Amino acid sequence: MAKDIGLVVLLSLLLLGNYVVNLEASHHHHHVYKRFQSSKAKSPPPNQPYRTGYHFQPPKNWMNDPNGPMLYKGIYHLFYQYNPNGAVWGNIVWGHSTSTDLVNWVPHPPAISPSEPYDAGGCWSGSVTILLDGKPVILYTGVHGTDNIQTQNLAEPTNLSDPFLRQWSKSPANPLMAPTAANSINATSFRDPTTAWLSLDGKWRVIIGSKIDRRGLAILYTSKDFVNWTESPEPLHSDDGTGMWECPDFYPVARFGSLGVETSSFGGPPLIKHVLKMSLDDTKHDYYTIGTYDRVKDVYVPDKGFAQNGSAPRYDYGKYYASKTFYDPLKNRRVLWGWVNESSPVVNDVEKGWSGLQAIPRKIWLDRSGKQLIQWPIKEIEKLRATQVKWPYKVLEAESVLEVSGITASQADVEVSFKVRGLEKADEIEPDWTDAQLICSEQNESVKAGLGPFGLMVLASKSLEEYTSVYFRIFKAHNDSNKYVVVMCSDQSRSSLEQEDNDRTTYGAFVDIDPFLQPLSLRTLIDHSIVESFGGRGEACITARIYPKLAIGEEAHLYVFNNGRQSVHLSSLSAWTMATAHIN
Ligand code: DQQ
């Protein structure tokens, strides 16, 4: 059996060219390191190979933005933009589920649905704020039925003693914030209120995404009672040429350490920095800056080197949008949710009856450098880890591919660390290679270099007709051979035999680590049609959606490869089958 696999891999790699398989090593690990024999991942039903085993999704229909995540009476809530009538966007309500662990989810009826003239066109995105007496309230965007006019509205729990908060009542005072003849608000670009924060004057603040012409805006409102809101003369922040700012998120982070900070916390520099994230409607990516919140002038100023536009760093360099964080007082952390759209065309969504996933919630904090955020899948997800395969330290020879067998590769969690030697042999980066995505698309994993590419091939068919590669390349910096540039790629070009109509963009990100000093780690969460990768322990994240035809269920395989001219060291490798979570 092991021989067969080795042979097939060898043959197929020869067909692909460029590879010579390290057969010796690939034989060693088929049986040796299976440590646990626990629960298996369920195979997906044959007609639904792309539904996930541990990612949040409703039983059917369309889902987009995460809304109002929070903890209330020890229970986590997630609301989400949902179409109760079909697999395409429309008729938007707030879907609602709760959980005690952020892993398993119980569905509830929609929390809010169109019912009033001001939201007849849809209950769009918004946030939850926990008031001083502990009462959670929703601010959401209502879209007027006929003319797409957008206003901000309040909903409160009908029964606070219900820990699931299954019923919500809209305030009779709605709409609370509205475009009028007197203000200059763009009526059809005014949406997605953030979680509110309390400032020094005892008044609540909230920002709403907007634009005027091409200038993106975070319009600021203040209120004493959460019902009567006044627009501030200046936005909290704005930037020219960006287009519409959707789903803004504004929150404090600790300058050092990974603990979360409550949204209203004062602290102030030097202990606290602020993050402003916006979702750029033009590019459909989430960008953030790190900066200072001036509470006196009520403005946010990004640190030097940051601009609130498409040049800002991204949470995720793959498919990830309309994200939102919340402060989790139970675990003292800030948790990030993000919507992962399909990469297939609408006809396919309709055919399979659903569209959209939520990424695994991520703990998020500021890096020691103060220049970027770090993200890591919440710890709780590790309780789904079942059968484990663990390899000892080994050398990954130049041009080798090893199969990681013994787990269910279609529903898995993989952690691998590479140690590189001989960095002097790395190729020098071209001076104009400043765009990681471009580097990755011009040099796929078959293009050999001095150091790399090395990484994983996930959701691969046995003979590698299909695979998605997630890998690193290490370059010497231009004109400075003591500095190195690490690029992380996620290549979807061979993910499926039938994907002409899919979005197959190759994604790329720079990873800000020194591969001399630390091992270069990669963690990848694989779940049938989603591949979420974390490079350098959360320095760079890339999420992809893929639709294999062969690498489905038990037919999926996992490989680790090095296609560089030099060997690299595999300082650790662990892979787990992930058990199926109870989701909705
Ligand atoms: N999705 C919502 C809007 C938001 C957009 C509508 C972002 O509120 O601006 O479903 O994906």
Coordinates of C-alpha atoms and ligand atoms in Angstrom, one line a residue:
M1 CA 0.0 0.0 0.0
A2 CA 2.7 2.5 1.1
K3 CA 4.7 1.5 -2.0
D4 CA 1.7 2.1 -4.2
I5 CA 1.2 5.6 -2.9
G6 CA 4.9 6.3 -3.2
L7 CA 4.9 5.1 -6.8
V8 CA 1.8 7.1 -7.8
V9 CA 3.2 10.2 -6.2
L10 CA 6.5 9.6 -8.0
L11 CA 4.9 9.1 -11.3
S12 CA 2.6 12.0 -11.0
L13 CA 5.4 14.3 -9.9
L14 CA 7.5 13.2 -12.8
L15 CA 4.6 14.1 -15.0
L16 CA 4.4 17.5 -13.5
G17 CA 8.1 17.8 -13.9
N18 CA 10.6 19.5 -11.6
Y19 CA 10.3 17.1 -8.7
V20 CA 12.3 14.1 -7.6
V21 CA 10.6 12.3 -4.8
N22 CA 12.4 11.4 -1.7
L23 CA 10.9 7.9 -1.6
E24 CA 12.9 6.6 1.3
A25 CA 11.5 9.2 3.7
S26 CA 8.0 8.9 2.4
H27 CA 7.9 5.3 3.4
H28 CA 8.7 5.9 7.0
H29 CA 5.7 7.7 8.1
H30 CA 2.7 5.8 7.0
H31 CA 2.2 3.9 10.1
V32 CA 4.7 4.9 12.8
Y33 CA 3.4 8.0 14.4
K34 CA -0.3 7.4 14.7
R35 CA -0.6 8.1 18.4
F36 CA -4.3 8.3 19.0
Q37 CA -7.1 6.4 17.5
S38 CA -10.0 8.7 18.2
S39 CA -13.0 10.1 16.4
K40 CA -12.9 10.3 12.6
A41 CA -14.1 13.2 10.7
K42 CA -17.4 12.5 9.0
S43 CA -17.3 12.3 5.2
P44 CA -19.4 14.9 3.6
P45 CA -22.5 13.7 1.8
P46 CA -21.7 13.0 -1.8
N47 CA -23.8 15.8 -3.1
Q48 CA -22.4 18.3 -0.6
P49 CA -18.6 17.9 -0.7
Y50 CA -17.9 21.5 0.1
R51 CA -19.8 21.9 3.4
T52 CA -17.4 22.2 6.3
G53 CA -16.9 20.2 9.4
Y54 CA -15.9 22.9 11.9
H55 CA -16.5 26.3 10.3
F56 CA -19.5 28.3 11.2
Q57 CA -22.3 28.2 8.6
P58 CA -26.1 28.1 8.7
P59 CA -27.8 24.8 7.5
K60 CA -28.6 26.4 4.2
N61 CA -28.8 29.8 2.3
W62 CA -26.7 32.9 1.9
M63 CA -24.6 34.3 4.8
N64 CA -22.2 37.3 4.7
D65 CA -20.9 39.6 7.4
P66 CA -20.6 38.6 11.1
N67 CA -22.6 41.0 13.2
G68 CA -22.6 41.9 16.9
P69 CA -20.4 39.1 18.4
M70 CA -20.5 39.2 22.2
L71 CA -20.4 37.3 25.4
Y72 CA -23.6 37.5 27.6
K73 CA -24.1 35.6 30.8
G74 CA -21.3 33.2 29.8
I75 CA -22.7 32.5 26.4
Y76 CA -21.2 33.6 23.1
H77 CA -23.5 35.1 20.5
L78 CA -22.9 35.5 16.8
F79 CA -25.3 37.3 14.5
Y80 CA -24.8 37.3 10.8
Q81 CA -26.1 38.8 7.6
Y82 CA -28.5 36.1 6.3
N83 CA -31.0 35.6 3.5
P84 CA -33.7 33.3 4.8
N85 CA -35.0 32.7 1.3
G86 CA -32.1 31.6 -0.8
A87 CA -28.4 31.1 -1.6
V88 CA -27.9 34.6 -3.0
W89 CA -27.6 37.9 -1.2
G90 CA -31.0 39.6 -0.5
N91 CA -33.8 39.9 2.1
I92 CA -31.2 40.4 4.7
V93 CA -32.0 39.6 8.4
W94 CA -29.7 39.0 11.4
G95 CA -29.3 35.3 11.7
H96 CA -28.4 34.3 15.3
S97 CA -26.6 31.4 17.0
T98 CA -25.1 30.9 20.4
S99 CA -22.2 28.8 21.8
T100 CA -20.5 28.1 25.1
D101 CA -17.1 27.5 23.4
L102 CA -17.0 29.4 20.1
V103 CA -16.7 25.9 18.5
N104 CA -20.2 24.3 18.7
W105 CA -23.2 26.4 17.8
V106 CA -26.9 26.3 18.5
P107 CA -29.2 28.1 16.0
H108 CA -32.0 30.5 17.0
P109 CA -34.6 32.3 15.0
P110 CA -33.4 35.5 13.3
A111 CA -32.8 38.2 15.9
I112 CA -34.0 41.1 13.7
S113 CA -35.8 41.1 10.4
P114 CA -37.3 43.8 8.2
S115 CA -40.6 45.1 9.7
E116 CA -40.6 48.9 9.6
P117 CA -40.4 51.4 6.8
Y118 CA -36.8 52.3 7.8
D119 CA -35.6 48.7 7.5
A120 CA -38.0 47.2 5.0
G121 CA -35.1 46.9 2.5
G122 CA -33.0 44.9 4.9
C123 CA -31.4 44.8 8.4
W124 CA -27.8 45.4 7.4
S125 CA -24.6 45.1 9.5
G126 CA -24.0 46.5 12.9
S127 CA -22.6 45.8 16.3
V128 CA -23.5 45.0 19.9
T129 CA -22.5 47.3 22.8
I130 CA -22.8 46.2 26.4
L131 CA -24.2 49.1 28.4
L132 CA -23.0 50.0 31.9
D133 CA -25.8 48.0 33.5
G134 CA -24.7 45.0 31.6
K135 CA -27.5 45.2 29.0
P136 CA -26.4 44.3 25.5
V137 CA -28.0 46.5 22.7
I138 CA -27.8 46.3 18.9
L139 CA -27.1 49.2 16.6
Y140 CA -27.7 48.2 13.0
T141 CA -28.3 49.7 9.6
G142 CA -31.8 49.8 8.3
V143 CA -32.3 50.1 4.6
H144 CA -35.4 51.9 3.5
G145 CA -37.5 49.8 1.3
T146 CA -37.7 51.7 -2.0
D147 CA -34.8 54.2 -2.2
N148 CA -31.9 52.5 -0.5
I149 CA -31.7 55.2 2.2
Q150 CA -29.7 54.0 5.2
T151 CA -30.2 54.9 8.8
Q152 CA -28.9 53.6 12.2
N153 CA -31.3 51.8 14.5
L154 CA -31.4 50.4 18.0
A155 CA -32.8 47.0 19.1
E156 CA -32.8 45.7 22.7
P157 CA -33.4 42.3 24.2
T158 CA -37.1 41.7 25.0
N159 CA -36.2 39.5 27.9
L160 CA -32.9 40.0 29.6
S161 CA -33.3 36.8 31.7
D162 CA -33.2 34.7 28.6
P163 CA -29.5 33.9 28.3
F164 CA -30.0 33.2 24.6
L165 CA -31.6 36.6 24.0
R166 CA -33.9 35.1 21.5
Q167 CA -36.2 38.1 21.1
W168 CA -35.3 41.6 20.2
S169 CA -37.4 44.8 20.2
K170 CA -36.7 47.7 17.9
S171 CA -36.7 51.1 19.6
P172 CA -39.7 53.3 19.0
A173 CA -37.3 56.1 18.6
N174 CA -35.8 54.6 15.4
P175 CA -34.2 55.8 13.2
L176 CA -31.6 57.3 15.5
M177 CA -29.1 58.6 13.0
A178 CA -30.3 59.6 9.6
P179 CA -29.2 61.6 6.5
T180 CA -31.2 64.9 6.5
A181 CA -31.3 68.0 4.4
A182 CA -29.3 69.7 7.2
N183 CA -26.4 67.3 7.3
S184 CA -24.2 66.4 4.3
I185 CA -24.5 62.6 4.8
N186 CA -24.5 60.5 1.7
A187 CA -27.9 58.7 2.2
T188 CA -27.0 55.6 0.3
S189 CA -23.5 55.2 1.8
F190 CA -24.1 55.4 5.5
R191 CA -23.9 52.1 7.3
D192 CA -22.4 49.5 9.6
P193 CA -22.2 51.1 13.1
T194 CA -19.3 49.9 15.4
T195 CA -19.5 48.8 19.0
A196 CA -19.8 52.1 20.9
W197 CA -17.2 53.2 23.4
L198 CA -17.6 55.5 26.4
S199 CA -15.3 58.5 26.5
L200 CA -14.0 60.9 29.2
D201 CA -17.1 63.1 29.1
G202 CA -19.3 60.1 30.0
K203 CA -20.8 60.1 26.5
W204 CA -21.0 57.2 24.1
R205 CA -19.2 57.3 20.8
V206 CA -19.9 55.3 17.7
I207 CA -18.6 55.5 14.1
I208 CA -20.5 54.8 10.9
G209 CA -18.9 53.9 7.6
S210 CA -19.5 56.4 4.7
K211 CA -18.0 58.3 1.8
I212 CA -18.4 61.6 0.0
D213 CA -17.3 61.3 -3.6
R214 CA -14.1 59.2 -3.3
R215 CA -13.3 60.1 0.3
G216 CA -13.9 57.3 2.8
L217 CA -15.3 58.5 6.2
A218 CA -15.8 57.2 9.7
I219 CA -18.6 59.5 10.8
L220 CA -18.6 60.0 14.5
Y221 CA -21.7 60.3 16.7
T222 CA -22.0 60.9 20.4
S223 CA -24.8 60.2 22.9
K224 CA -25.5 60.4 26.6
D225 CA -28.4 57.9 26.6
F226 CA -27.8 55.7 23.5
V227 CA -31.0 57.0 22.0
N228 CA -30.3 60.6 21.1
W229 CA -27.3 60.9 19.0
T230 CA -25.4 64.0 17.7
E231 CA -23.2 64.0 14.7
S232 CA -19.7 65.4 15.5
P233 CA -18.4 68.2 13.4
E234 CA -15.4 66.1 12.3
P235 CA -15.3 62.4 11.4
L236 CA -13.1 60.3 13.6
H237 CA -11.0 59.7 10.5
S238 CA -11.2 59.9 6.7
D239 CA -9.0 59.3 3.7
D240 CA -9.2 60.5 0.1
G241 CA -9.4 58.2 -2.9
T242 CA -10.5 55.1 -1.0
G243 CA -14.2 54.9 -1.8
M244 CA -16.7 53.6 0.6
W245 CA -15.6 52.4 4.1
E246 CA -17.8 49.5 5.0
C247 CA -17.9 47.7 8.4
P248 CA -15.4 49.9 10.3
D249 CA -14.0 48.5 13.6
F250 CA -12.3 50.7 16.2
Y251 CA -10.7 49.2 19.3
P252 CA -7.8 49.5 21.8
V253 CA -5.0 47.0 21.9
A254 CA -2.4 46.6 24.6
R255 CA 1.0 47.9 23.6
F256 CA 2.7 44.8 25.0
G257 CA 1.4 41.3 25.5
S258 CA -1.5 39.5 24.0
L259 CA -4.3 40.3 26.5
G260 CA -7.4 42.0 25.1
V261 CA -8.6 45.5 26.1
E262 CA -12.2 46.3 26.7
T263 CA -13.5 48.7 23.9
S264 CA -14.1 51.6 26.3
S265 CA -10.8 51.3 28.2
F266 CA -8.9 54.5 28.7
G267 CA -5.4 53.4 29.5
G268 CA -3.9 55.8 27.0
P269 CA -0.4 55.9 25.6
P270 CA 2.0 54.3 26.1
L271 CA 0.1 51.3 27.3
I272 CA -2.6 51.3 24.7
K273 CA -2.7 51.8 21.0
H274 CA -5.8 51.9 18.8
V275 CA -6.7 50.0 15.7
L276 CA -9.0 51.3 13.0
K277 CA -10.1 48.7 10.5
M278 CA -12.2 49.3 7.4
S279 CA -13.5 47.1 4.7
L280 CA -12.9 48.7 1.4
D281 CA -15.9 48.2 -0.8
D282 CA -13.7 48.9 -3.9
T283 CA -11.3 46.0 -3.3
K284 CA -13.3 43.8 -0.9
H285 CA -10.4 43.5 1.5
D286 CA -10.1 44.4 5.2
Y287 CA -7.3 46.9 6.0
Y288 CA -6.1 48.3 9.4
T289 CA -3.9 50.9 10.7
I290 CA -2.4 51.3 14.2
G291 CA -2.5 54.7 15.8
T292 CA -3.5 57.0 18.6
Y293 CA -6.9 58.0 19.6
D294 CA -6.9 61.7 20.7
R295 CA -9.8 61.8 23.1
V296 CA -9.7 65.6 23.4
K297 CA -10.0 66.3 19.7
D298 CA -12.0 63.1 19.2
V299 CA -9.9 62.1 16.2
Y300 CA -7.8 59.1 15.4
V301 CA -4.3 59.6 14.0
P302 CA -2.6 56.6 12.4
D303 CA 1.1 56.1 13.3
K304 CA 3.8 57.2 10.9
G305 CA 4.0 54.8 8.0
F306 CA 0.3 54.0 8.0
A307 CA -2.4 55.4 5.7
Q308 CA -6.0 54.3 5.9
N309 CA -6.2 53.0 2.4
G310 CA -5.3 50.1 0.2
S311 CA -1.6 50.4 1.2
A312 CA -2.4 49.5 4.9
P313 CA -1.8 46.0 6.2
R314 CA -4.5 43.4 5.8
Y315 CA -5.9 41.0 8.4
D316 CA -5.8 38.4 5.8
Y317 CA -4.3 38.3 2.3
G318 CA -6.8 35.9 0.9
K319 CA -10.6 35.9 1.0
Y320 CA -11.7 37.6 4.2
Y321 CA -14.1 40.6 4.5
A322 CA -16.4 42.6 6.7
S323 CA -14.7 41.4 9.8
K324 CA -15.6 42.4 13.4
T325 CA -13.9 42.0 16.7
F326 CA -15.3 41.8 20.3
Y327 CA -13.7 41.9 23.7
D328 CA -14.2 38.6 25.5
P329 CA -14.0 39.2 29.3
L330 CA -14.1 35.5 30.0
K331 CA -10.7 34.9 28.5
N332 CA -9.4 38.4 28.5
R333 CA -8.8 38.5 24.8
R334 CA -10.0 40.3 21.7
V335 CA -11.6 37.9 19.2
L336 CA -11.9 38.5 15.4
W337 CA -14.6 37.2 13.2
G338 CA -14.5 37.5 9.4
W339 CA -16.7 36.4 6.4
V340 CA -15.2 34.1 3.8
N341 CA -17.1 34.3 0.6
E342 CA -17.3 31.6 -2.1
S343 CA -14.8 31.6 -5.0
S344 CA -17.3 29.9 -7.3
P345 CA -19.9 31.6 -9.4
V346 CA -23.5 32.3 -8.2
V347 CA -25.0 29.4 -10.2
N348 CA -22.9 27.0 -8.1
D349 CA -24.2 28.6 -4.9
V350 CA -27.7 28.2 -6.0
E351 CA -27.0 24.6 -7.0
K352 CA -25.6 23.7 -3.6
G353 CA -28.1 25.8 -1.8
W354 CA -25.7 27.9 0.3
S355 CA -23.0 30.4 0.2
G356 CA -20.5 31.8 2.7
L357 CA -18.5 30.7 5.7
Q358 CA -17.2 32.4 8.8
A359 CA -13.4 32.0 9.3
I360 CA -12.4 30.3 12.6
P361 CA -12.5 33.1 15.2
R362 CA -9.0 34.4 15.9
K363 CA -7.5 35.9 18.9
I364 CA -5.9 39.2 17.9
W365 CA -3.2 41.4 19.5
L366 CA -0.4 43.8 18.8
D367 CA 3.0 42.5 17.8
R368 CA 5.9 43.6 20.0
S369 CA 7.1 45.7 17.1
G370 CA 3.9 47.8 17.4
K371 CA 3.7 47.7 13.6
Q372 CA 1.3 44.9 13.0
L373 CA -1.3 42.7 14.5
I374 CA -0.9 39.0 15.3
Q375 CA -3.8 36.5 14.8
W376 CA -4.1 33.0 16.0
P377 CA -7.1 30.6 15.9
I378 CA -8.8 30.6 19.3
K379 CA -7.5 27.9 21.6
E380 CA -10.8 26.2 21.9
I381 CA -10.7 24.9 18.3
E382 CA -7.9 22.6 19.5
K383 CA -10.3 20.4 21.3
L384 CA -11.5 19.1 18.0
R385 CA -8.0 17.7 17.4
A386 CA -8.4 13.9 17.2
T387 CA -6.0 11.5 15.5
Q388 CA -2.5 12.9 15.5
V389 CA 0.5 12.3 13.3
K390 CA 3.7 13.7 14.6
W391 CA 7.1 13.5 12.9
P392 CA 10.5 13.8 14.5
Y393 CA 13.1 16.4 13.3
K394 CA 14.1 15.6 9.8
V395 CA 15.8 17.0 6.8
L396 CA 13.6 17.8 3.8
E397 CA 16.0 17.3 1.0
A398 CA 16.0 19.6 -2.1
E399 CA 13.2 18.6 -4.5
S400 CA 11.3 16.3 -2.2
V401 CA 7.6 15.6 -1.5
L402 CA 6.6 13.5 1.5
E403 CA 3.1 12.4 2.2
V404 CA 1.7 13.0 5.7
S405 CA -0.6 10.0 6.1
G406 CA -2.6 8.7 9.0
I407 CA -5.1 11.5 9.3
T408 CA -8.3 12.6 7.4
A409 CA -6.7 15.2 5.2
S410 CA -9.9 16.9 4.2
Q411 CA -10.7 18.0 7.7
A412 CA -7.4 18.7 9.5
D413 CA -5.2 21.0 11.5
V414 CA -1.5 21.0 10.5
E415 CA 1.4 22.7 12.2
V416 CA 4.8 22.6 10.7
S417 CA 8.1 24.4 11.4
F418 CA 10.9 24.9 8.9
K419 CA 14.5 25.7 9.9
V420 CA 16.7 27.0 7.1
R421 CA 20.5 27.0 6.9
G422 CA 22.8 28.6 4.4
L423 CA 20.8 31.7 3.9
E424 CA 23.6 33.0 1.7
K425 CA 22.3 30.7 -1.0
A426 CA 19.0 32.5 -1.2
D427 CA 18.3 34.4 -4.4
E428 CA 18.3 38.2 -4.2
I429 CA 14.9 39.8 -4.5
E430 CA 14.3 42.0 -7.5
P431 CA 14.2 45.6 -6.4
D432 CA 10.7 46.1 -7.8
W433 CA 9.2 43.0 -6.2
T434 CA 7.2 44.9 -3.6
D435 CA 3.9 43.1 -4.1
A436 CA 3.9 39.6 -2.5
Q437 CA 0.8 38.5 -4.4
L438 CA 2.5 39.3 -7.6
I439 CA 5.7 37.4 -6.6
C440 CA 3.5 34.4 -5.7
S441 CA 1.5 34.5 -9.0
E442 CA 4.6 34.8 -11.1
Q443 CA 6.5 32.0 -9.3
N444 CA 4.3 29.1 -8.4
E445 CA 5.6 26.2 -6.4
S446 CA 7.2 24.5 -9.4
V447 CA 9.6 27.4 -9.8
K448 CA 12.8 26.4 -8.0
A449 CA 14.9 29.0 -6.1
G450 CA 17.9 29.0 -3.8
L451 CA 15.7 28.8 -0.7
G452 CA 12.3 27.5 -1.3
P453 CA 9.6 27.1 -2.3
F454 CA 8.8 24.8 0.6
G455 CA 5.5 24.2 2.4
L456 CA 2.4 22.1 2.2
M457 CA 0.2 20.7 -0.5
V458 CA -3.3 20.4 0.9
L459 CA -6.6 18.9 -0.3
A460 CA -4.5 17.1 -2.8
S461 CA -5.7 14.1 -4.9
K462 CA -3.6 11.0 -4.7
S463 CA -1.8 11.5 -7.9
L464 CA -1.7 15.3 -7.5
E465 CA -4.0 16.2 -10.4
E466 CA -5.4 18.5 -7.8
Y467 CA -3.8 20.3 -4.9
T468 CA -3.6 23.7 -3.2
S469 CA -0.1 24.7 -2.2
V470 CA 0.8 26.9 0.7
Y471 CA 4.5 27.7 0.8
F472 CA 7.3 30.0 1.6
R473 CA 10.1 31.5 -0.4
I474 CA 13.1 33.3 1.2
F475 CA 15.0 36.0 -0.6
K476 CA 18.0 38.0 0.2
A477 CA 17.0 41.7 0.5
H478 CA 18.1 43.8 -2.4
N479 CA 21.6 45.3 -1.9
D480 CA 21.7 44.0 1.7
S481 CA 22.8 40.4 2.0
N482 CA 22.3 40.5 5.8
K483 CA 18.6 41.0 5.5
Y484 CA 16.0 38.6 4.3
V485 CA 12.5 38.8 2.8
V486 CA 10.1 36.0 3.5
V487 CA 7.1 35.5 1.2
M488 CA 4.2 33.3 2.0
C489 CA 1.9 32.1 -0.9
S490 CA -1.4 30.3 -1.3
D491 CA -1.8 29.0 -4.8
Q492 CA -5.3 27.9 -6.0
S493 CA -4.4 27.5 -9.6
R494 CA -4.5 23.7 -9.4
S495 CA -7.1 23.3 -6.6
S496 CA -9.7 21.7 -8.9
L497 CA -9.9 19.9 -12.2
E498 CA -13.0 21.9 -13.0
Q499 CA -12.6 25.5 -12.0
E500 CA -12.5 27.7 -15.1
D501 CA -15.3 29.9 -13.7
N502 CA -13.8 30.1 -10.2
D503 CA -11.8 32.9 -8.7
R504 CA -8.3 31.3 -8.7
T505 CA -6.3 34.3 -7.6
T506 CA -2.9 33.3 -6.2
Y507 CA -2.5 35.0 -2.8
G508 CA 0.7 36.3 -1.2
A509 CA 1.9 38.0 1.9
F510 CA 5.2 39.1 3.4
V511 CA 6.1 37.5 6.7
D512 CA 8.0 39.8 9.0
I513 CA 10.3 37.3 10.6
D514 CA 14.0 36.6 10.5
P515 CA 14.3 32.9 9.4
F516 CA 17.9 33.0 10.8
L517 CA 16.7 33.5 14.4
Q518 CA 13.5 31.5 14.5
P519 CA 12.0 28.6 12.7
L520 CA 9.5 29.6 10.0
S521 CA 6.2 28.1 11.1
L522 CA 3.0 27.4 9.1
R523 CA -0.3 26.4 10.5
T524 CA -3.1 25.4 8.1
L525 CA -6.7 24.7 9.0
I526 CA -8.2 22.5 6.2
D527 CA -11.9 22.0 6.0
H528 CA -13.2 20.6 2.7
S529 CA -13.5 23.8 0.8
I530 CA -11.6 26.3 3.0
V531 CA -7.9 26.5 3.7
E532 CA -6.9 29.0 6.4
S533 CA -3.1 29.5 6.8
F534 CA -1.2 31.3 9.5
G535 CA 2.5 32.0 8.7
G536 CA 5.1 32.9 11.3
R537 CA 2.8 32.1 14.2
G538 CA 0.1 34.5 13.0
E539 CA 2.2 37.3 11.4
A540 CA 0.6 36.7 8.1
C541 CA -2.8 35.0 7.3
I542 CA -4.2 33.8 4.0
T543 CA -7.6 32.2 3.6
A544 CA -8.7 30.5 0.4
R545 CA -11.9 28.8 -0.9
I546 CA -11.4 25.8 -3.2
Y547 CA -13.7 23.1 -4.7
P548 CA -11.8 19.9 -5.5
K549 CA -13.4 17.2 -7.7
L550 CA -11.1 14.4 -6.7
A551 CA -9.6 15.4 -3.4
I552 CA -12.9 15.0 -1.5
G553 CA -13.5 13.3 1.9
E554 CA -11.3 10.2 2.3
E555 CA -9.7 10.8 -1.1
A556 CA -7.9 14.0 0.1
H557 CA -4.2 13.8 0.8
L558 CA -1.6 16.0 2.5
Y559 CA 2.0 16.5 1.5
V560 CA 4.9 18.5 2.7
F561 CA 7.4 19.5 0.0
N562 CA 10.6 21.4 -0.7
N563 CA 11.2 22.3 -4.3
G564 CA 14.2 24.6 -3.6
R565 CA 17.7 23.9 -4.6
Q566 CA 18.7 23.4 -0.9
S567 CA 17.5 21.2 1.8
V568 CA 15.5 22.7 4.6
H569 CA 15.0 21.2 8.1
L570 CA 11.6 20.2 9.3
S571 CA 12.0 21.0 13.0
S572 CA 8.5 19.8 13.8
L573 CA 5.4 18.6 12.1
S574 CA 2.1 17.7 13.7
A575 CA -1.2 17.1 11.9
W576 CA -4.5 16.2 13.4
T577 CA -7.8 15.0 12.0
M578 CA -10.4 17.5 13.2
A579 CA -13.6 16.1 14.7
T580 CA -16.8 17.5 13.3
A581 CA -18.3 20.3 15.5
H582 CA -22.0 20.6 16.2
I583 CA -22.8 23.7 14.2
N584 CA -26.4 24.9 13.8
Ligands
DQQ1 N1 -22.7 43.9 3.9 C1 -23.9 44.5 4.5 C2 -23.6 46.0 4.6 C3 -22.1 46.0 4.5 C4 -21.8 45.0 3.6 C5 -25.1 44.2 3.8 C6 -20.4 44.5 3.7 O1 -24.2 46.5 5.8 O2 -21.7 47.3 4.2 O3 -25.3 42.8 3.8 O4 -20.2 43.2 3.2

